[in-house]
PDB file of C-alpha atoms in Angstrom:
ATOM      1  CA  GLU A  31     -43.730 -63.085  59.171  1.00  0.00           C
ATOM      2  CA  ALA A  32     -42.860 -60.189  61.400  1.00  0.00           C
ATOM      3  CA  GLY A  33     -39.156 -60.785  60.633  1.00  0.00           C
ATOM      4  CA  ASP A  34     -40.069 -60.705  56.965  1.00  0.00           C
ATOM      5  CA  ARG A  35     -41.845 -57.463  57.396  1.00  0.00           C
ATOM      6  CA  ARG A  36     -38.597 -56.053  59.182  1.00  0.00           C
ATOM      7  CA  LYS A  37     -36.610 -57.359  56.358  1.00  0.00           C
ATOM      8  CA  ALA A  38     -38.667 -55.733  53.803  1.00  0.00           C
ATOM      9  CA  GLN A  39     -38.817 -52.447  55.517  1.00  0.00           C
ATOM     10  CA  SER A  40     -35.185 -52.348  55.988  1.00  0.00           C
ATOM     11  CA  ALA A  41     -34.687 -53.120  51.976  1.00  0.00           C
ATOM     12  CA  ALA A  42     -37.083 -50.367  51.142  1.00  0.00           C
ATOM     13  CA  ARG A  43     -35.341 -47.874  53.374  1.00  0.00           C
ATOM     14  CA  ALA A  44     -32.079 -49.009  51.907  1.00  0.00           C
ATOM     15  CA  ASP A  45     -33.535 -48.555  48.590  1.00  0.00           C
ATOM     16  CA  TYR A  46     -34.893 -45.130  49.484  1.00  0.00           C
ATOM     17  CA  GLU A  47     -31.484 -43.753  51.098  1.00  0.00           C
ATOM     18  CA  GLN A  48     -29.369 -45.420  48.207  1.00  0.00           C
ATOM     19  CA  GLY A  49     -31.711 -43.454  45.521  1.00  0.00           C
ATOM     20  CA  HIS A  50     -31.670 -40.113  47.813  1.00  0.00           C
ATOM     21  CA  LEU A  51     -27.703 -40.370  47.926  1.00  0.00           C
ATOM     22  CA  THR A  52     -27.588 -40.922  44.303  1.00  0.00           C
ATOM     23  CA  ARG A  53     -29.965 -37.839  43.579  1.00  0.00           C
ATOM     24  CA  LEU A  54     -27.597 -35.888  45.995  1.00  0.00           C
ATOM     25  CA  ILE A  55     -24.279 -36.922  44.171  1.00  0.00           C
ATOM     26  CA  THR A  56     -25.880 -36.328  40.774  1.00  0.00           C
ATOM     27  CA  ALA A  57     -26.921 -33.079  41.791  1.00  0.00           C
ATOM     28  CA  ASP A  58     -23.519 -32.248  43.518  1.00  0.00           C
ATOM     29  CA  THR A  59     -21.574 -33.470  40.690  1.00  0.00           C
ATOM     30  CA  VAL A  60     -23.887 -31.228  38.145  1.00  0.00           C
ATOM     31  CA  SER A  61     -23.291 -27.917  40.222  1.00  0.00           C
ATOM     32  CA  ALA A  62     -19.649 -28.858  40.548  1.00  0.00           C
ATOM     33  CA  LEU A  63     -19.057 -29.378  36.850  1.00  0.00           C
ATOM     34  CA  ARG A  64     -21.473 -26.088  36.084  1.00  0.00           C
ATOM     35  CA  SER A  65     -19.328 -24.376  38.311  1.00  0.00           C
ATOM     36  CA  GLN A  66     -16.119 -25.823  36.952  1.00  0.00           C
ATOM     37  CA  ARG A  67     -17.371 -24.922  33.444  1.00  0.00           C
ATOM     38  CA  GLY A  68     -18.147 -21.494  34.599  1.00  0.00           C
ATOM     39  CA  TYR A  69     -14.594 -20.964  35.955  1.00  0.00           C
ATOM     40  CA  LYS A  70     -13.167 -22.136  32.605  1.00  0.00           C
ATOM     41  CA  SER A  71     -15.256 -19.946  30.745  1.00  0.00           C
ATOM     42  CA  ALA A  72     -14.597 -16.780  32.999  1.00  0.00           C
ATOM     43  CA  ALA A  73     -11.058 -17.919  32.714  1.00  0.00           C
ATOM     44  CA  ASN A  74     -11.042 -18.055  29.164  1.00  0.00           C
ATOM     45  CA  ALA A  75     -12.595 -14.887  28.783  1.00  0.00           C
ATOM     46  CA  SER A  76     -10.167 -13.129  31.107  1.00  0.00           C
ATOM     47  CA  LYS A  77      -7.376 -14.590  28.868  1.00  0.00           C
ATOM     48  CA  LEU A  78      -9.078 -13.249  26.022  1.00  0.00           C
ATOM     49  CA  ARG A  79      -9.205  -9.813  27.493  1.00  0.00           C
ATOM     50  CA  SER A  80      -5.833  -9.890  28.701  1.00  0.00           C
ATOM     51  CA  PRO A  81      -3.092  -7.486  27.125  1.00  0.00           C
ATOM     52  CA  LEU A  82      -2.185  -9.912  24.885  1.00  0.00           C
ATOM     53  CA  HIS A  83      -5.702 -10.246  23.693  1.00  0.00           C
ATOM     54  CA  PRO A  84      -7.318  -7.209  24.384  1.00  0.00           C
ATOM     55  CA  HIS A  85     -10.724  -8.154  22.690  1.00  0.00           C
ATOM     56  CA  PRO A  86     -12.595 -11.616  22.550  1.00  0.00           C
ATOM     57  CA  HIS A  87     -12.818 -11.010  18.793  1.00  0.00           C
ATOM     58  CA  PRO A  88      -9.914 -10.200  16.352  1.00  0.00           C
ATOM     59  CA  ALA A  89      -9.303  -6.408  15.993  1.00  0.00           C
ATOM     60  CA  PRO A  90     -10.515  -5.205  12.344  1.00  0.00           C
ATOM     61  CA  ARG A  91      -7.356  -5.020   9.920  1.00  0.00           C
ATOM     62  CA  SER A  92      -5.806  -2.015   9.618  1.00  0.00           C
ATOM     63  CA  PRO A  93      -5.330  -0.182   6.018  1.00  0.00           C
ATOM     64  CA  LEU A  94      -2.067  -0.967   4.237  1.00  0.00           C
ATOM     65  CA  ARG A  95       0.740   1.103   5.219  1.00  0.00           C
ATOM     66  CA  LEU A  96       2.453   3.400   3.092  1.00  0.00           C
ATOM     67  CA  THR A  97       5.721   1.741   2.085  1.00  0.00           C
ATOM     68  CA  SER A  98       9.060   3.537   3.558  1.00  0.00           C
ATOM     69  CA  LEU A  99       9.592   4.840  -0.125  1.00  0.00           C
ATOM     70  CA  GLN A 100       6.175   6.786  -0.120  1.00  0.00           C
ATOM     71  CA  HIS A 101       6.612   7.708   3.668  1.00  0.00           C
ATOM     72  CA  HIS A 102      10.192   9.455   2.369  1.00  0.00           C
ATOM     73  CA  ALA A 103       8.729  10.987  -0.367  1.00  0.00           C
ATOM     74  CA  ARG A 104       5.873  12.557   1.756  1.00  0.00           C
ATOM     75  CA  SER A 105       8.200  13.894   4.295  1.00  0.00           C
ATOM     76  CA  MET A 106      10.562  15.493   1.561  1.00  0.00           C
ATOM     77  CA  ALA A 107       7.516  17.101   0.010  1.00  0.00           C
ATOM     78  CA  THR A 108       6.212  18.445   3.296  1.00  0.00           C
ATOM     79  CA  SER A 109       9.693  19.931   4.010  1.00  0.00           C
ATOM     80  CA  LYS A 110       9.926  22.392   1.097  1.00  0.00           C
ATOM     81  CA  VAL A 111      13.483  22.897  -0.550  1.00  0.00           C
ATOM     82  CA  GLU A 112      13.973  26.503  -1.074  1.00  0.00           C
ATOM     83  CA  LYS A 113      16.895  28.299  -2.734  1.00  0.00           C
ATOM     84  CA  THR A 114      17.752  31.167  -4.364  1.00  0.00           C
ATOM     85  CA  GLU A 115      18.348  31.416  -8.192  1.00  0.00           C
ATOM     86  CA  ASP A 116      21.901  31.712  -7.729  1.00  0.00           C
ATOM     87  CA  GLU A 117      22.231  28.851  -5.227  1.00  0.00           C
ATOM     88  CA  TRP A 118      19.990  26.444  -7.726  1.00  0.00           C
ATOM     89  CA  ARG A 119      22.940  27.803 -10.369  1.00  0.00           C
ATOM     90  CA  ALA A 120      25.327  26.770  -8.105  1.00  0.00           C
ATOM     91  CA  ILE A 121      24.335  23.201  -7.913  1.00  0.00           C
ATOM     92  CA  LEU A 122      22.812  22.531 -11.279  1.00  0.00           C
ATOM     93  CA  SER A 123      24.286  22.082 -14.703  1.00  0.00           C
ATOM     94  CA  PRO A 124      23.340  24.977 -17.144  1.00  0.00           C
ATOM     95  CA  GLU A 125      21.018  22.353 -19.117  1.00  0.00           C
ATOM     96  CA  GLN A 126      19.545  21.611 -15.759  1.00  0.00           C
ATOM     97  CA  PHE A 127      18.679  24.901 -14.596  1.00  0.00           C
ATOM     98  CA  ARG A 128      17.061  25.682 -18.071  1.00  0.00           C
ATOM     99  CA  ILE A 129      14.986  22.894 -17.533  1.00  0.00           C
ATOM    100  CA  ILE A 130      14.306  22.460 -13.973  1.00  0.00           C
ATOM    101  CA  ARG A 131      14.037  26.125 -12.927  1.00  0.00           C
ATOM    102  CA  GLN A 132      13.505  27.939 -16.172  1.00  0.00           C
ATOM    103  CA  LYS A 133      10.513  25.014 -17.348  1.00  0.00           C
ATOM    104  CA  GLY A 134      12.504  24.203 -20.462  1.00  0.00           C
ATOM    105  CA  THR A 135      12.108  20.978 -22.565  1.00  0.00           C
ATOM    106  CA  GLU A 136      14.852  18.813 -23.923  1.00  0.00           C
ATOM    107  CA  MET A 137      14.847  17.082 -27.422  1.00  0.00           C
ATOM    108  CA  ALA A 138      12.650  14.278 -27.986  1.00  0.00           C
ATOM    109  CA  GLY A 139      14.637  10.998 -28.178  1.00  0.00           C
ATOM    110  CA  SER A 140      17.907  12.638 -26.509  1.00  0.00           C
ATOM    111  CA  GLY A 141      17.073  12.082 -22.805  1.00  0.00           C
ATOM    112  CA  GLU A 142      19.289   9.594 -21.113  1.00  0.00           C
ATOM    113  CA  TYR A 143      15.907   7.490 -19.491  1.00  0.00           C
ATOM    114  CA  ASP A 144      13.653   7.768 -22.575  1.00  0.00           C
ATOM    115  CA  LYS A 145      14.365   3.842 -23.107  1.00  0.00           C
ATOM    116  CA  HIS A 146      15.883   3.218 -19.754  1.00  0.00           C
ATOM    117  CA  TYR A 147      14.109   0.184 -18.040  1.00  0.00           C
ATOM    118  CA  ASP A 148      16.180  -0.887 -15.134  1.00  0.00           C
ATOM    119  CA  GLU A 149      14.261  -1.392 -11.708  1.00  0.00           C
ATOM    120  CA  GLY A 150      14.927   1.214  -9.253  1.00  0.00           C
ATOM    121  CA  VAL A 151      13.501   4.621  -8.365  1.00  0.00           C
ATOM    122  CA  TYR A 152      13.524   8.123 -10.101  1.00  0.00           C
ATOM    123  CA  ASP A 153      14.529  10.943  -7.811  1.00  0.00           C
ATOM    124  CA  CYS A 154      14.453  14.883  -8.277  1.00  0.00           C
ATOM    125  CA  ALA A 155      17.505  15.901  -9.925  1.00  0.00           C
ATOM    126  CA  GLY A 156      17.222  19.263  -8.126  1.00  0.00           C
ATOM    127  CA  CYS A 157      16.513  17.948  -4.631  1.00  0.00           C
ATOM    128  CA  GLY A 158      16.398  14.298  -4.528  1.00  0.00           C
ATOM    129  CA  THR A 159      12.803  13.562  -3.424  1.00  0.00           C
ATOM    130  CA  PRO A 160      11.765  10.040  -4.794  1.00  0.00           C
ATOM    131  CA  LEU A 161       9.315  10.768  -7.476  1.00  0.00           C
ATOM    132  CA  TYR A 162       8.655   7.813  -9.947  1.00  0.00           C
ATOM    133  CA  LYS A 163       9.310   4.105  -9.267  1.00  0.00           C
ATOM    134  CA  SER A 164      10.404   1.630 -12.496  1.00  0.00           C
ATOM    135  CA  ALA A 165       7.143  -0.330 -11.873  1.00  0.00           C
ATOM    136  CA  THR A 166       5.109   2.585 -13.275  1.00  0.00           C
ATOM    137  CA  LYS A 167       7.359   3.466 -16.281  1.00  0.00           C
ATOM    138  CA  PHE A 168       6.122   2.355 -19.735  1.00  0.00           C
ATOM    139  CA  LYS A 169       6.920   2.425 -23.293  1.00  0.00           C
ATOM    140  CA  SER A 170       5.026   5.296 -24.951  1.00  0.00           C
ATOM    141  CA  GLY A 171       7.120   5.900 -27.858  1.00  0.00           C
ATOM    142  CA  CYS A 172       6.556   9.771 -27.371  1.00  0.00           C
ATOM    143  CA  GLY A 173      10.444  10.381 -27.080  1.00  0.00           C
ATOM    144  CA  TRP A 174      10.453  11.145 -23.520  1.00  0.00           C
ATOM    145  CA  PRO A 175      10.304   9.128 -20.164  1.00  0.00           C
ATOM    146  CA  ALA A 176       6.737   8.026 -19.633  1.00  0.00           C
ATOM    147  CA  PHE A 177       5.151   7.115 -16.216  1.00  0.00           C
ATOM    148  CA  PHE A 178       1.541   6.401 -15.579  1.00  0.00           C
ATOM    149  CA  ASP A 179       1.691   7.455 -11.765  1.00  0.00           C
ATOM    150  CA  ALA A 180       3.994   8.906  -9.544  1.00  0.00           C
ATOM    151  CA  ILE A 181       4.754   8.051  -5.763  1.00  0.00           C
ATOM    152  CA  PRO A 182       1.843   9.603  -3.871  1.00  0.00           C
ATOM    153  CA  GLY A 183       2.354  13.378  -2.729  1.00  0.00           C
ATOM    154  CA  ALA A 184       5.719  13.581  -4.782  1.00  0.00           C
ATOM    155  CA  VAL A 185       4.513  15.609  -7.440  1.00  0.00           C
ATOM    156  CA  THR A 186       2.052  18.698  -7.928  1.00  0.00           C
ATOM    157  CA  ARG A 187       0.161  19.736 -10.893  1.00  0.00           C
ATOM    158  CA  HIS A 188      -0.378  22.926 -12.198  1.00  0.00           C
ATOM    159  CA  VAL A 189      -2.483  24.453 -15.269  1.00  0.00           C
ATOM    160  CA  ASP A 190       0.141  25.705 -18.009  1.00  0.00           C
ATOM    161  CA  LYS A 191      -1.155  28.175 -20.301  1.00  0.00           C
ATOM    162  CA  SER A 192       2.144  28.802 -22.136  1.00  0.00           C
ATOM    163  CA  TRP A 193       2.464  28.659 -26.057  1.00  0.00           C
ATOM    164  CA  GLY A 194      -0.916  29.258 -26.736  1.00  0.00           C
ATOM    165  CA  MET A 195      -2.419  26.069 -25.263  1.00  0.00           C
ATOM    166  CA  GLU A 196      -3.786  24.584 -21.967  1.00  0.00           C
ATOM    167  CA  ARG A 197      -1.590  21.688 -20.316  1.00  0.00           C
ATOM    168  CA  ILE A 198      -0.966  20.166 -17.201  1.00  0.00           C
ATOM    169  CA  GLU A 199       2.511  20.956 -15.684  1.00  0.00           C
ATOM    170  CA  ILE A 200       4.055  18.600 -13.433  1.00  0.00           C
ATOM    171  CA  VAL A 201       6.765  19.835 -10.537  1.00  0.00           C
ATOM    172  CA  CYS A 202       8.506  18.104  -7.685  1.00  0.00           C
ATOM    173  CA  THR A 203       6.215  19.143  -4.902  1.00  0.00           C
ATOM    174  CA  ALA A 204       9.359  19.613  -2.585  1.00  0.00           C
ATOM    175  CA  CYS A 205      11.518  22.288  -4.586  1.00  0.00           C
ATOM    176  CA  GLY A 206       8.804  22.949  -7.613  1.00  0.00           C
ATOM    177  CA  GLY A 207      11.174  21.729  -9.769  1.00  0.00           C
ATOM    178  CA  HIS A 208       9.664  21.539 -13.600  1.00  0.00           C
ATOM    179  CA  LEU A 209       9.486  18.013 -14.486  1.00  0.00           C
ATOM    180  CA  GLY A 210       7.108  18.101 -17.517  1.00  0.00           C
ATOM    181  CA  HIS A 211       3.518  17.501 -18.372  1.00  0.00           C
ATOM    182  CA  VAL A 212       0.757  14.878 -17.936  1.00  0.00           C
ATOM    183  CA  PHE A 213      -1.698  13.723 -20.553  1.00  0.00           C
ATOM    184  CA  LYS A 214      -4.771  11.885 -20.270  1.00  0.00           C
ATOM    185  CA  GLY A 215      -6.900   9.648 -22.403  1.00  0.00           C
ATOM    186  CA  GLU A 216      -4.388   8.815 -24.756  1.00  0.00           C
ATOM    187  CA  LYS A 217      -5.692   4.770 -24.379  1.00  0.00           C
ATOM    188  CA  PHE A 218      -1.859   3.431 -23.421  1.00  0.00           C
ATOM    189  CA  PRO A 219      -2.773   0.033 -21.633  1.00  0.00           C
ATOM    190  CA  THR A 220      -2.170   1.274 -18.337  1.00  0.00           C
ATOM    191  CA  PRO A 221      -4.157   1.445 -15.061  1.00  0.00           C
ATOM    192  CA  THR A 222      -4.482   5.051 -14.994  1.00  0.00           C
ATOM    193  CA  ASP A 223      -4.723   6.231 -18.670  1.00  0.00           C
ATOM    194  CA  GLU A 224      -2.115   8.993 -17.813  1.00  0.00           C
ATOM    195  CA  ARG A 225       1.252   9.381 -19.437  1.00  0.00           C
ATOM    196  CA  HIS A 226       3.498  11.643 -17.179  1.00  0.00           C
ATOM    197  CA  CYS A 227       5.860  12.969 -20.103  1.00  0.00           C
ATOM    198  CA  VAL A 228       9.323  13.680 -17.828  1.00  0.00           C
ATOM    199  CA  ASN A 229      12.253  15.296 -18.984  1.00  0.00           C
ATOM    200  CA  SER A 230      15.328  12.990 -18.162  1.00  0.00           C
ATOM    201  CA  VAL A 231      17.382  15.749 -17.232  1.00  0.00           C
ATOM    202  CA  SER A 232      14.800  16.676 -14.158  1.00  0.00           C
ATOM    203  CA  LEU A 233      15.513  12.659 -13.194  1.00  0.00           C
ATOM    204  CA  LYS A 234      18.091  11.069 -11.505  1.00  0.00           C
ATOM    205  CA  PHE A 235      17.714   7.236 -11.318  1.00  0.00           C
ATOM    206  CA  ASN A 236      18.808   5.061  -8.208  1.00  0.00           C
ATOM    207  CA  PRO A 237      18.950   1.255  -8.845  1.00  0.00           C
ATOM    208  CA  GLN A 238      16.929  -0.561  -6.627  1.00  0.00           C
ATOM    209  CA  GLU A 239      16.009  -4.187  -6.669  1.00  0.00           C
ATOM    210  CA  GLY A 240      12.482  -5.510  -6.158  1.00  0.00           C
ATOM    211  CA  ALA A 241      11.223  -2.021  -7.536  1.00  0.00           C
ATOM    212  CA  GLY A 242       9.268  -3.657 -10.246  1.00  0.00           C
ATOM    213  CA  LYS A 243       8.632  -3.192 -14.003  1.00  0.00           C
ATOM    214  CA  PHE A 244       5.391  -2.486 -15.616  1.00  0.00           C
ATOM    215  CA  GLU A 245       3.917  -5.373 -18.184  1.00  0.00           C
ATOM    216  CA  PRO A 246       1.283  -4.328 -19.916  1.00  0.00           C
ATOM    217  CA  PRO A 247      -1.694  -6.624 -20.553  1.00  0.00           C
ATOM    218  CA  PRO A 248      -1.658  -8.924 -23.657  1.00  0.00           C
ATOM    219  CA  ARG A 249      -3.257  -7.560 -26.783  1.00  0.00           C
ATOM    220  CA  THR A 250      -6.631  -8.965 -27.299  1.00  0.00           C
ATOM    221  CA  GLY A 251      -7.771  -7.489 -30.610  1.00  0.00           C
ATOM    222  CA  PHE A 252      -7.981  -9.613 -33.666  1.00  0.00           C
ATOM    223  CA  PHE A 253      -5.544  -7.728 -35.660  1.00  0.00           C
ATOM    224  CA  SER A 254      -3.259  -7.420 -32.560  1.00  0.00           C
ATOM    225  CA  ARG A 255      -3.562 -11.297 -32.248  1.00  0.00           C
ATOM    226  CA  LEU A 256      -2.951 -11.561 -35.914  1.00  0.00           C
ATOM    227  CA  PHE A 257       0.034  -9.118 -36.542  1.00  0.00           C
ATOM    228  CA  GLY A 258       1.317  -8.748 -32.907  1.00  0.00           C
ATOM    229  CA  SER A 259       4.244 -10.815 -33.655  1.00  0.00           C
ATOM    230  CA  LEU A 260       5.456  -9.093 -36.864  1.00  0.00           C
TER     231      LEU A 260
END
């Protein structure tokens, strides 16, 4: 009987020690796992904050950058081109001088670029500053090249009260050369509802693939659908 009691006590002690050891192993394992997870989290955080990943979250997108053409136009516009009248006469043809420097106007339908729709950029004939892209040129039927917008910063507007009426004159920002006038609210199917009426003599075209062409939206009116193909 005494031997059986000792065996029972030994078994109970073994069960207790095994349970205690199991609890210790479990606690140590959990602690180790937690520590390892913490290390990995810290490591991941440090990676996210490394020079390659300076922020744990993606940085907000920056605004769209201006194209190199727009940068060039703005840099040309900020660096003013100033010449004497004699210097302008020396580099311009008589017709160019009359229109660009003396604010003249070419005859309707006579200009080289009136019905010109190749892809490229239209520069100022006086100083070479990029003014308009072919993607903004549209058919207006007015007899002069028509654009619905200029390259940002390339063109400046002034009030023109000549000939007993008030109009908006447009000039090259860089050299002040006369380009023409801008008219608004004529209901052309363009994004701006503006028509930059520009003298061909004031422009110099440079071919450029990928500059684009303007495609007006399809006509949706009843009579346009009925007679549009005539």
